[in-house]
Amino acid sequence: MEATLRWVLITAIAPVAWGTNYYVTHAYLPAGTPLYGAAFRALPAGLLLLAVRRQRPRGSWWWKAAVLGVLNMGGFFALVYVAAQLLPTSTASTIMAASPVAMMLIAWALVAERPGPLPLLGAAAGIGGVCLMLLTGTVSADIRGVLASVAALLMSSLGYILTKRWGAGTDVLASASWQLIAGGLLLLPLAAAVEGAPPALDGPAVLAFGYVTVVATALAFAVWFAGLRHLPAATVGLVGLLNPVTGVLLGTAIAGEPLTLRQICGLVLVLAGILLGRPAGRRRAAGARRTRAKAA
């Protein structure tokens, strides 16, 4: 149980970092260039992790890295960039709270991880919290941003489960670096063709990209993929609910976005959803101890 809790805490670094990414992107990065924004985020982070691990893909990992690079990195980053520019921080981040349901269903189909009742109940509580925070806020939601967030949610959920299915025996940092580099390389020519010349970056934008690259990408995806390696997809999905919690609290504390009573109730539901995933593990451990005691 101590090892499980340790991996839960390590994995939690990722959604917290991603929750801060919405505010940083919205406040400091140039608008109107989502493809360049995604490429500038993915490629440097991938090269940083590759410098740390120094492993190249082999065999089927050449095409697997390309597929996952689109799902987890390139396409996902571009959609998140669009959502962060069109939506308030709280709204953009809370949509991603629906990821536990998507991850549970995809994991059930692809890696035979059948979700238990408590994770499903926790996901339902999280979705309820999302509805309260998203549908009752005082700021209207741009439908284009909402659609971009939903597309990013579905794309990344599939990519994460494929990473879990294909990642056995592969170094976590190396796998993350290949995906990031593949996503960045696929995005650069598309960005040049669609958006023209790269955007000019001032000092704050350069610092913001540095934070997004090192903390919200390289570090976050390393610990997230490690969590997928050591924890069930349902547990990882519930930990991901910390993403909207971070986004809402940061948007309120720094960006001055309003926080209504209903949104507070939504936050409570999201946190309850995270906690609902823990008692099942405790009961299984307790049951195993009782079984061993009877056998002795």
XYZ file of N, CA, C and O in Angstrom, residues 138-294:
628
model
N -19.868 31.811 -14.384
C -20.365 33.126 -14.801
C -19.800 33.573 -16.138
O -20.244 34.561 -16.693
N -18.803 32.838 -16.661
C -18.195 33.190 -17.935
C -18.694 32.220 -18.995
O -18.656 31.008 -18.806
N -19.176 32.741 -20.133
C -19.684 31.874 -21.191
C -18.529 31.129 -21.850
O -17.410 31.625 -21.924
N -18.824 29.926 -22.329
C -17.810 29.079 -22.931
C -17.892 29.173 -24.452
O -18.966 29.035 -25.036
N -16.753 29.405 -25.105
C -16.665 29.417 -26.561
C -16.788 27.978 -27.057
O -16.000 27.111 -26.673
N -17.758 27.710 -27.926
C -18.010 26.343 -28.373
C -16.792 25.772 -29.086
O -16.522 24.561 -29.017
N -16.011 26.610 -29.774
C -14.816 26.110 -30.446
C -13.800 25.600 -29.436
O -13.154 24.563 -29.644
N -13.665 26.308 -28.335
C -12.757 25.862 -27.290
C -13.233 24.589 -26.620
O -12.433 23.709 -26.288
N -14.554 24.485 -26.419
C -15.113 23.273 -25.809
C -14.872 22.075 -26.713
O -14.449 20.998 -26.243
N -15.116 22.214 -28.020
C -14.900 21.113 -28.949
C -13.431 20.728 -29.006
O -13.087 19.531 -29.088
N -12.535 21.714 -28.956
C -11.102 21.411 -28.953
C -10.715 20.637 -27.703
O -9.927 19.679 -27.761
N -11.275 21.003 -26.561
C -10.974 20.304 -25.313
C -11.486 18.870 -25.346
O -10.802 17.944 -24.895
N -12.695 18.669 -25.854
C -13.260 17.317 -25.923
C -12.432 16.448 -26.860
O -12.147 15.271 -26.562
N -12.040 16.994 -28.008
C -11.206 16.234 -28.934
C -9.867 15.872 -28.297
O -9.368 14.751 -28.460
N -9.275 16.822 -27.562
C -8.014 16.550 -26.872
C -8.190 15.457 -25.822
O -7.327 14.586 -25.652
N -9.308 15.493 -25.118
C -9.609 14.487 -24.099
C -9.664 13.084 -24.704
O -9.024 12.147 -24.201
N -10.420 12.914 -25.792
C -10.567 11.595 -26.403
C -9.262 11.113 -27.016
O -8.889 9.935 -26.893
N -8.547 12.013 -27.669
C -7.295 11.647 -28.307
C -6.257 11.197 -27.280
O -5.612 10.148 -27.437
N -6.104 11.961 -26.206
C -5.097 11.623 -25.208
C -5.470 10.364 -24.429
O -4.596 9.566 -24.084
N -6.756 10.155 -24.146
C -7.166 8.956 -23.423
C -6.794 7.698 -24.202
O -6.284 6.725 -23.639
N -7.051 7.702 -25.505
C -6.655 6.576 -26.339
C -5.137 6.417 -26.344
O -4.608 5.304 -26.219
N -4.430 7.527 -26.477
C -2.976 7.468 -26.508
C -2.378 6.940 -25.215
O -1.412 6.157 -25.227
N -2.939 7.332 -24.082
C -2.405 6.869 -22.801
C -2.576 5.362 -22.636
O -1.676 4.672 -22.140
N -3.736 4.844 -23.042
C -3.960 3.411 -22.892
C -3.085 2.629 -23.867
O -2.568 1.552 -23.529
N -2.897 3.136 -25.077
C -1.969 2.482 -25.995
C -0.546 2.509 -25.448
O 0.209 1.537 -25.610
N -0.168 3.598 -24.793
C 1.154 3.667 -24.161
C 1.281 2.596 -23.086
O 2.319 1.942 -22.965
N 0.234 2.412 -22.308
C 0.239 1.380 -21.272
C 0.332 -0.012 -21.895
O 1.062 -0.872 -21.389
N -0.379 -0.231 -22.991
C -0.389 -1.545 -23.634
C 0.944 -1.856 -24.297
O 1.431 -2.995 -24.246
N 1.545 -0.862 -24.938
C 2.781 -1.095 -25.683
C 4.047 -0.897 -24.853
O 5.133 -1.280 -25.280
N 3.924 -0.292 -23.677
C 5.108 0.170 -22.971
C 5.820 -0.847 -22.112
O 6.878 -0.535 -21.549
N 5.299 -2.065 -21.972
C 5.936 -3.060 -21.102
C 7.360 -3.343 -21.571
O 7.605 -3.629 -22.747
N 8.298 -3.241 -20.641
C 9.690 -3.510 -20.952
C 10.435 -2.364 -21.600
O 11.625 -2.492 -21.913
N 9.768 -1.240 -21.822
C 10.401 -0.072 -22.442
C 10.675 0.984 -21.393
O 9.849 1.230 -20.514
N 11.832 1.615 -21.462
C 12.182 2.660 -20.505
C 11.194 3.824 -20.611
O 10.883 4.285 -21.718
N 10.695 4.285 -19.464
C 9.661 5.315 -19.448
C 10.168 6.627 -20.036
O 9.499 7.255 -20.879
N 11.340 7.063 -19.614
C 11.872 8.335 -20.114
C 12.169 8.262 -21.607
O 11.907 9.211 -22.350
N 12.708 7.129 -22.050
C 12.996 6.974 -23.475
C 11.713 7.005 -24.296
O 11.628 7.690 -25.323
N 10.690 6.278 -23.847
C 9.411 6.265 -24.559
C 8.803 7.659 -24.634
O 8.307 8.086 -25.690
N 8.841 8.391 -23.518
C 8.302 9.754 -23.519
C 9.070 10.645 -24.477
O 8.472 11.460 -25.205
N 10.391 10.497 -24.517
C 11.193 11.341 -25.412
C 10.878 11.045 -26.872
O 10.762 11.969 -27.688
N 10.713 9.765 -27.232
C 10.402 9.426 -28.624
C 9.062 10.013 -29.036
O 8.922 10.536 -30.146
N 8.091 9.915 -28.161
C 6.766 10.436 -28.494
C 6.795 11.948 -28.660
O 6.174 12.500 -29.585
N 7.491 12.628 -27.767
C 7.562 14.085 -27.839
C 8.292 14.546 -29.100
O 7.851 15.490 -29.776
N 9.386 13.892 -29.424
C 10.142 14.265 -30.624
C 9.322 13.985 -31.874
O 9.265 14.816 -32.797
N 8.674 12.822 -31.917
C 7.850 12.493 -33.077
C 6.720 13.503 -33.249
O 6.461 13.986 -34.359
N 6.045 13.846 -32.145
C 4.972 14.829 -32.227
C 5.472 16.184 -32.681
O 4.841 16.846 -33.517
N 6.616 16.613 -32.159
C 7.172 17.910 -32.543
C 7.589 17.952 -34.000
O 7.330 18.938 -34.717
N 8.243 16.870 -34.484
C 8.693 16.840 -35.874
C 7.524 16.794 -36.844
O 7.595 17.352 -37.950
N 6.451 16.137 -36.465
C 5.268 16.110 -37.321
C 4.569 17.472 -37.374
O 3.961 17.838 -38.386
N 4.674 18.223 -36.290
C 3.983 19.504 -36.213
C 4.708 20.629 -36.950
O 4.067 21.528 -37.502
N 6.037 20.603 -36.963
C 6.790 21.731 -37.510
C 6.457 22.028 -38.976
O 6.147 23.183 -39.317
N 6.511 21.058 -39.892
C 6.155 21.395 -41.286
C 4.693 21.794 -41.442
O 4.372 22.661 -42.262
N 3.827 21.188 -40.663
C 2.411 21.577 -40.725
C 2.223 23.006 -40.242
O 1.451 23.784 -40.829
N 2.939 23.374 -39.178
C 2.865 24.745 -38.666
C 3.375 25.739 -39.695
O 2.782 26.813 -39.897
N 4.485 25.409 -40.368
C 5.040 26.313 -41.375
C 4.076 26.493 -42.540
O 3.942 27.603 -43.085
N 3.405 25.409 -42.934
C 2.485 25.494 -44.065
C 1.212 26.248 -43.724
O 0.678 26.996 -44.555
N 0.712 26.083 -42.500
C -0.573 26.668 -42.113
C -0.414 28.049 -41.498
O -1.189 28.971 -41.806
N 0.582 28.231 -40.652
C 0.713 29.470 -39.871
C 1.823 30.392 -40.354
O 1.978 31.498 -39.816
N 2.608 29.956 -41.346
C 3.654 30.816 -41.873
C 4.877 30.858 -40.987
O 5.306 29.838 -40.428
N 5.442 32.038 -40.832
C 6.658 32.194 -40.043
C 6.359 31.989 -38.561
O 5.242 32.255 -38.103
N 7.350 31.535 -37.798
C 7.140 31.354 -36.359
C 6.808 32.680 -35.686
O 7.249 33.752 -36.132
N 6.042 32.669 -34.617
C 5.693 33.918 -33.930
C 6.893 34.511 -33.209
O 7.794 33.792 -32.761
N 6.919 35.828 -33.124
C 7.968 36.502 -32.351
C 7.661 36.341 -30.867
O 6.520 36.481 -30.434
N 8.697 36.039 -30.087
C 8.532 35.790 -28.657
C 9.254 36.858 -27.845
O 10.431 37.132 -28.080
N 8.537 37.473 -26.919
C 9.183 38.402 -26.002
C 9.735 37.637 -24.806
O 9.638 36.407 -24.727
N 10.325 38.360 -23.856
C 10.937 37.724 -22.696
C 9.982 36.857 -21.894
O 10.286 35.685 -21.602
N 8.803 37.382 -21.499
C 7.860 36.540 -20.751
C 7.429 35.289 -21.512
O 7.251 34.232 -20.912
N 7.264 35.394 -22.838
C 6.863 34.226 -23.616
C 7.963 33.169 -23.625
O 7.682 31.964 -23.545
N 9.212 33.599 -23.709
C 10.329 32.653 -23.679
C 10.378 31.931 -22.337
O 10.549 30.700 -22.265
N 10.222 32.676 -21.252
C 10.201 32.055 -19.925
C 9.012 31.114 -19.774
O 9.127 30.037 -19.169
N 7.862 31.517 -20.329
C 6.678 30.671 -20.245
C 6.886 29.368 -21.004
O 6.532 28.286 -20.517
N 7.477 29.455 -22.201
C 7.767 28.239 -22.946
C 8.774 27.363 -22.199
O 8.703 26.125 -22.259
N 9.726 27.991 -21.507
C 10.663 27.221 -20.702
C 9.957 26.436 -19.616
O 10.242 25.251 -19.394
N 9.008 27.080 -18.935
C 8.242 26.389 -17.895
C 7.396 25.268 -18.498
O 7.365 24.140 -17.976
N 6.712 25.584 -19.605
C 5.856 24.588 -20.243
C 6.681 23.389 -20.712
O 6.264 22.232 -20.574
N 7.875 23.650 -21.251
C 8.717 22.577 -21.769
C 9.247 21.676 -20.668
O 9.128 20.446 -20.734
N 9.829 22.284 -19.626
C 10.523 21.498 -18.600
C 9.550 20.884 -17.600
O 9.599 19.682 -17.315
N 8.641 21.707 -17.058
C 7.780 21.249 -15.964
C 6.499 20.603 -16.490
O 6.169 19.462 -16.142
N 5.752 21.338 -17.330
C 4.433 20.868 -17.760
C 4.495 19.843 -18.885
O 3.448 19.339 -19.292
N 5.701 19.542 -19.389
C 5.806 18.555 -20.461
C 6.805 17.454 -20.122
O 6.418 16.309 -19.912
N 8.091 17.786 -20.052
C 9.098 16.748 -19.818
C 8.867 16.048 -18.481
O 8.751 14.813 -18.412
N 8.813 16.801 -17.402
C 8.594 16.199 -16.084
C 7.210 15.571 -15.988
O 7.061 14.432 -15.505
N 6.188 16.288 -16.435
C 4.818 15.809 -16.269
C 4.583 14.493 -17.010
O 4.005 13.552 -16.444
N 5.029 14.388 -18.256
C 4.778 13.153 -18.997
C 5.652 12.010 -18.490
O 5.237 10.841 -18.559
N 6.834 12.304 -17.985
C 7.661 11.241 -17.420
C 6.967 10.589 -16.227
O 6.876 9.359 -16.130
N 6.445 11.392 -15.301
C 5.795 10.815 -14.123
C 4.430 10.218 -14.479
O 3.996 9.229 -13.881
N 3.748 10.799 -15.465
C 2.438 10.263 -15.877
C 2.580 8.867 -16.487
O 1.840 7.949 -16.139
N 3.539 8.700 -17.388
C 3.754 7.397 -18.000
C 4.276 6.387 -16.978
O 3.964 5.193 -17.059
N 5.073 6.860 -16.021
C 5.507 5.967 -14.950
C 4.317 5.503 -14.120
O 4.233 4.339 -13.722
N 3.373 6.427 -13.853
C 2.170 6.051 -13.129
C 1.347 5.030 -13.893
O 0.818 4.076 -13.312
N 1.221 5.203 -15.216
C 0.497 4.228 -16.028
C 1.162 2.857 -15.990
O 0.492 1.827 -16.111
N 2.477 2.841 -15.815
C 3.202 1.572 -15.748
C 2.929 0.829 -14.441
O 2.892 -0.400 -14.410
N 2.724 1.565 -13.346
C 2.642 0.956 -12.018
C 1.232 0.929 -11.426
O 1.020 0.258 -10.421
N 0.286 1.653 -12.018
C -1.057 1.753 -11.454
C -2.095 1.374 -12.494
O -1.847 1.502 -13.696
N -3.288 0.927 -12.062
C -4.367 0.692 -13.029
C -4.768 1.995 -13.715
O -4.655 3.085 -13.145
N -5.250 1.860 -14.949
C -5.660 3.046 -15.699
C -6.764 3.807 -14.977
O -6.807 5.042 -15.030
N -7.667 3.089 -14.290
C -8.747 3.764 -13.565
C -8.197 4.659 -12.474
O -8.673 5.781 -12.271
N -7.180 4.182 -11.755
C -6.575 4.988 -10.687
C -5.882 6.208 -11.265
O -6.020 7.325 -10.743
N -5.136 6.015 -12.344
C -4.443 7.139 -12.969
C -5.448 8.171 -13.466
O -5.241 9.386 -13.327
N -6.550 7.682 -14.049
C -7.566 8.617 -14.526
C -8.153 9.447 -13.410
O -8.385 10.651 -13.573
N -8.386 8.834 -12.256
C -8.934 9.581 -11.120
C -7.924 10.591 -10.595
O -8.293 11.705 -10.218
N -6.645 10.218 -10.551
C -5.612 11.176 -10.142
C -5.597 12.370 -11.090
O -5.354 13.510 -10.683
N -5.903 12.110 -12.363
C -5.943 13.196 -13.340
C -6.982 14.255 -13.045
O -6.937 15.359 -13.607
N -7.927 13.968 -12.143
C -8.920 14.973 -11.759
C -8.290 16.162 -11.045
O -8.930 17.203 -10.883
N -7.046 16.008 -10.592
C -6.352 17.148 -9.989
C -6.056 18.233 -11.019
O -5.771 19.373 -10.653
N -6.110 17.881 -12.303
C -5.911 18.871 -13.357
C -6.937 19.997 -13.272
O -6.566 21.178 -13.149
N -8.242 19.704 -13.316
C -9.213 20.800 -13.232
C -9.207 21.506 -11.894
O -9.445 22.714 -11.837
N -8.949 20.781 -10.814
C -8.883 21.436 -9.506
C -7.795 22.494 -9.512
O -7.992 23.637 -9.066
N -6.624 22.120 -10.031
C -5.515 23.079 -10.109
C -5.871 24.249 -11.007
O -5.607 25.413 -10.681
N -6.466 23.948 -12.173
C -6.804 25.022 -13.106
C -7.797 26.007 -12.534
O -7.652 27.218 -12.682
N -8.831 25.492 -11.855
C -9.846 26.375 -11.282
C -9.252 27.232 -10.174
O -9.465 28.451 -10.123
N -8.503 26.617 -9.267
C -7.928 27.367 -8.148
C -6.911 28.391 -8.629
O -6.856 29.514 -8.117
N -6.115 28.031 -9.625
C -5.129 28.972 -10.152
C -5.815 30.115 -10.892
O -5.420 31.274 -10.779
N -6.851 29.765 -11.671
C -7.577 30.817 -12.367
C -8.225 31.802 -11.418
O -8.292 33.003 -11.689
N -8.676 31.318 -10.263
C -9.297 32.199 -9.275
C -8.255 33.018 -8.527
O -8.408 34.227 -8.341
N -7.160 32.361 -8.122
C -6.164 33.030 -7.280
C -5.326 34.039 -8.048
O -4.984 35.103 -7.521
N -4.993 33.727 -9.317
C -4.059 34.584 -10.056
C -4.760 35.360 -11.158
O -4.543 36.564 -11.317
N -5.602 34.667 -11.927
C -6.235 35.333 -13.072
C -7.476 36.119 -12.694
O -8.036 36.827 -13.527
N -7.938 36.000 -11.444
C -9.104 36.747 -11.011
C -10.403 36.257 -11.593
O -11.388 37.002 -11.616
N -10.441 35.000 -12.073
C -11.688 34.459 -12.606
C -12.651 34.168 -11.452
O -12.236 33.726 -10.384
N -13.946 34.422 -11.653
C -14.909 34.234 -10.560
C -15.068 32.771 -10.182
O -14.983 31.871 -11.028
N -15.316 32.525 -8.907
C -15.560 31.174 -8.403
C -16.880 31.192 -7.650
O -16.992 31.767 -6.569
N -17.896 30.585 -8.247
C -19.225 30.606 -7.655
C -19.377 29.464 -6.646
O -18.558 28.546 -6.587
N -20.468 29.547 -5.875
C -20.748 28.492 -4.907
C -20.950 27.148 -5.601
O -20.505 26.110 -5.110
N -21.613 27.159 -6.742
C -21.816 25.905 -7.465
C -20.493 25.330 -7.955
O -20.291 24.108 -7.977
N -19.576 26.183 -8.373
C -18.269 25.697 -8.791
C -17.507 25.101 -7.607
O -16.781 24.117 -7.759
N -17.657 25.697 -6.435
C -17.036 25.135 -5.235
C -17.598 23.747 -4.950
O -16.859 22.807 -4.628
N -18.919 23.601 -5.093
C -19.531 22.281 -4.923
C -18.991 21.298 -5.965
O -18.765 20.119 -5.660
N -18.768 21.786 -7.170
C -18.179 20.931 -8.195
C -16.785 20.483 -7.826
O -16.409 19.317 -8.030
N -15.982 21.388 -7.271
C -14.641 21.024 -6.814
C -14.699 19.942 -5.741
O -13.891 19.002 -5.744
N -15.645 20.083 -4.824
C -15.791 19.082 -3.762
C -16.130 17.720 -4.361
O -15.592 16.684 -3.947
N -17.001 17.697 -5.351
C -17.345 16.439 -6.007
C -16.141 15.826 -6.716
O -15.939 14.600 -6.693
N -15.344 16.654 -7.354
C -14.149 16.151 -8.028
C -13.194 15.518 -7.017
O -12.679 14.414 -7.234
N -12.942 16.205 -5.906
C -12.064 15.654 -4.872
C -12.648 14.369 -4.284
O -11.909 13.414 -3.982
N -13.964 14.325 -4.116
C -14.606 13.100 -3.622
C -14.393 11.960 -4.603
O -14.187 10.802 -4.197
N -14.445 12.261 -5.883
C -14.203 11.230 -6.881
C -12.810 10.641 -6.776
O -12.610 9.437 -6.932
N -11.814 11.495 -6.503
C -10.446 11.002 -6.326
C -10.357 10.084 -5.108
O -9.757 9.002 -5.155
N -10.966 10.487 -4.013
C -10.885 9.706 -2.780
C -11.636 8.388 -2.881
O -11.272 7.415 -2.201
N -12.678 8.331 -3.720
C -13.454 7.100 -3.839
C -12.624 5.954 -4.410
O -12.976 4.785 -4.212
N -11.556 6.253 -5.108
C -10.731 5.195 -5.669
C -9.854 4.507 -4.649
O -9.314 3.426 -4.917
N -9.713 5.063 -3.438
C -8.769 4.519 -2.463
C -9.339 3.418 -1.563
O -8.634 2.450 -1.303
N -10.572 3.506 -1.052
C -11.037 2.472 -0.130
C -11.017 1.073 -0.696
O -10.793 0.124 0.043
N -11.253 0.905 -1.987
C -11.246 -0.439 -2.564
C -9.899 -1.092 -2.380
O -9.784 -2.270 -2.054
N -8.824 -0.319 -2.577
C -7.494 -0.872 -2.396
C -7.254 -1.270 -0.965
O -6.648 -2.293 -0.673
N -7.744 -0.443 -0.037
C -7.566 -0.788 1.368
C -8.302 -2.079 1.721
O -7.801 -2.919 2.446
N -9.545 -2.215 1.180
C -10.299 -3.415 1.515
C -9.672 -4.666 0.914
O -9.663 -5.722 1.527
N -9.126 -4.560 -0.289
C -8.468 -5.719 -0.878
C -7.260 -6.125 -0.055
O -6.996 -7.299 0.164
N -6.497 -5.108 0.395
C -5.324 -5.420 1.199
C -5.724 -6.046 2.528
O -5.106 -7.005 2.996
N -6.786 -5.490 3.140
C -7.246 -6.043 4.405
C -7.767 -7.464 4.213
O -7.505 -8.358 5.033
N -8.490 -7.703 3.124
C -8.979 -9.041 2.859
C -7.848 -10.030 2.640
O -7.907 -11.178 3.096
N -6.804 -9.595 1.946
C -5.658 -10.471 1.737
C -4.980 -10.814 3.058
O -4.549 -11.950 3.279
N -4.878 -9.811 3.957
C -4.261 -10.072 5.262
C -5.102 -11.073 6.052
O -4.565 -11.958 6.719
N -6.444 -10.922 5.980
C -7.298 -11.871 6.714
C -7.167 -13.281 6.137
O -7.158 -14.276 6.865
N -7.062 -13.359 4.812
C -6.911 -14.685 4.183
C -5.614 -15.346 4.605
O -5.574 -16.541 4.903
N -4.528 -14.564 4.628
C -3.249 -15.129 5.047
C -3.283 -15.568 6.498
O -2.716 -16.579 6.897
N -3.995 -14.770 7.329
C -4.071 -15.111 8.749
C -4.840 -16.412 8.961
O -4.451 -17.271 9.778
N -5.920 -16.614 8.199
C -6.687 -17.853 8.321
C -5.883 -19.050 7.836
O -5.933 -20.152 8.410
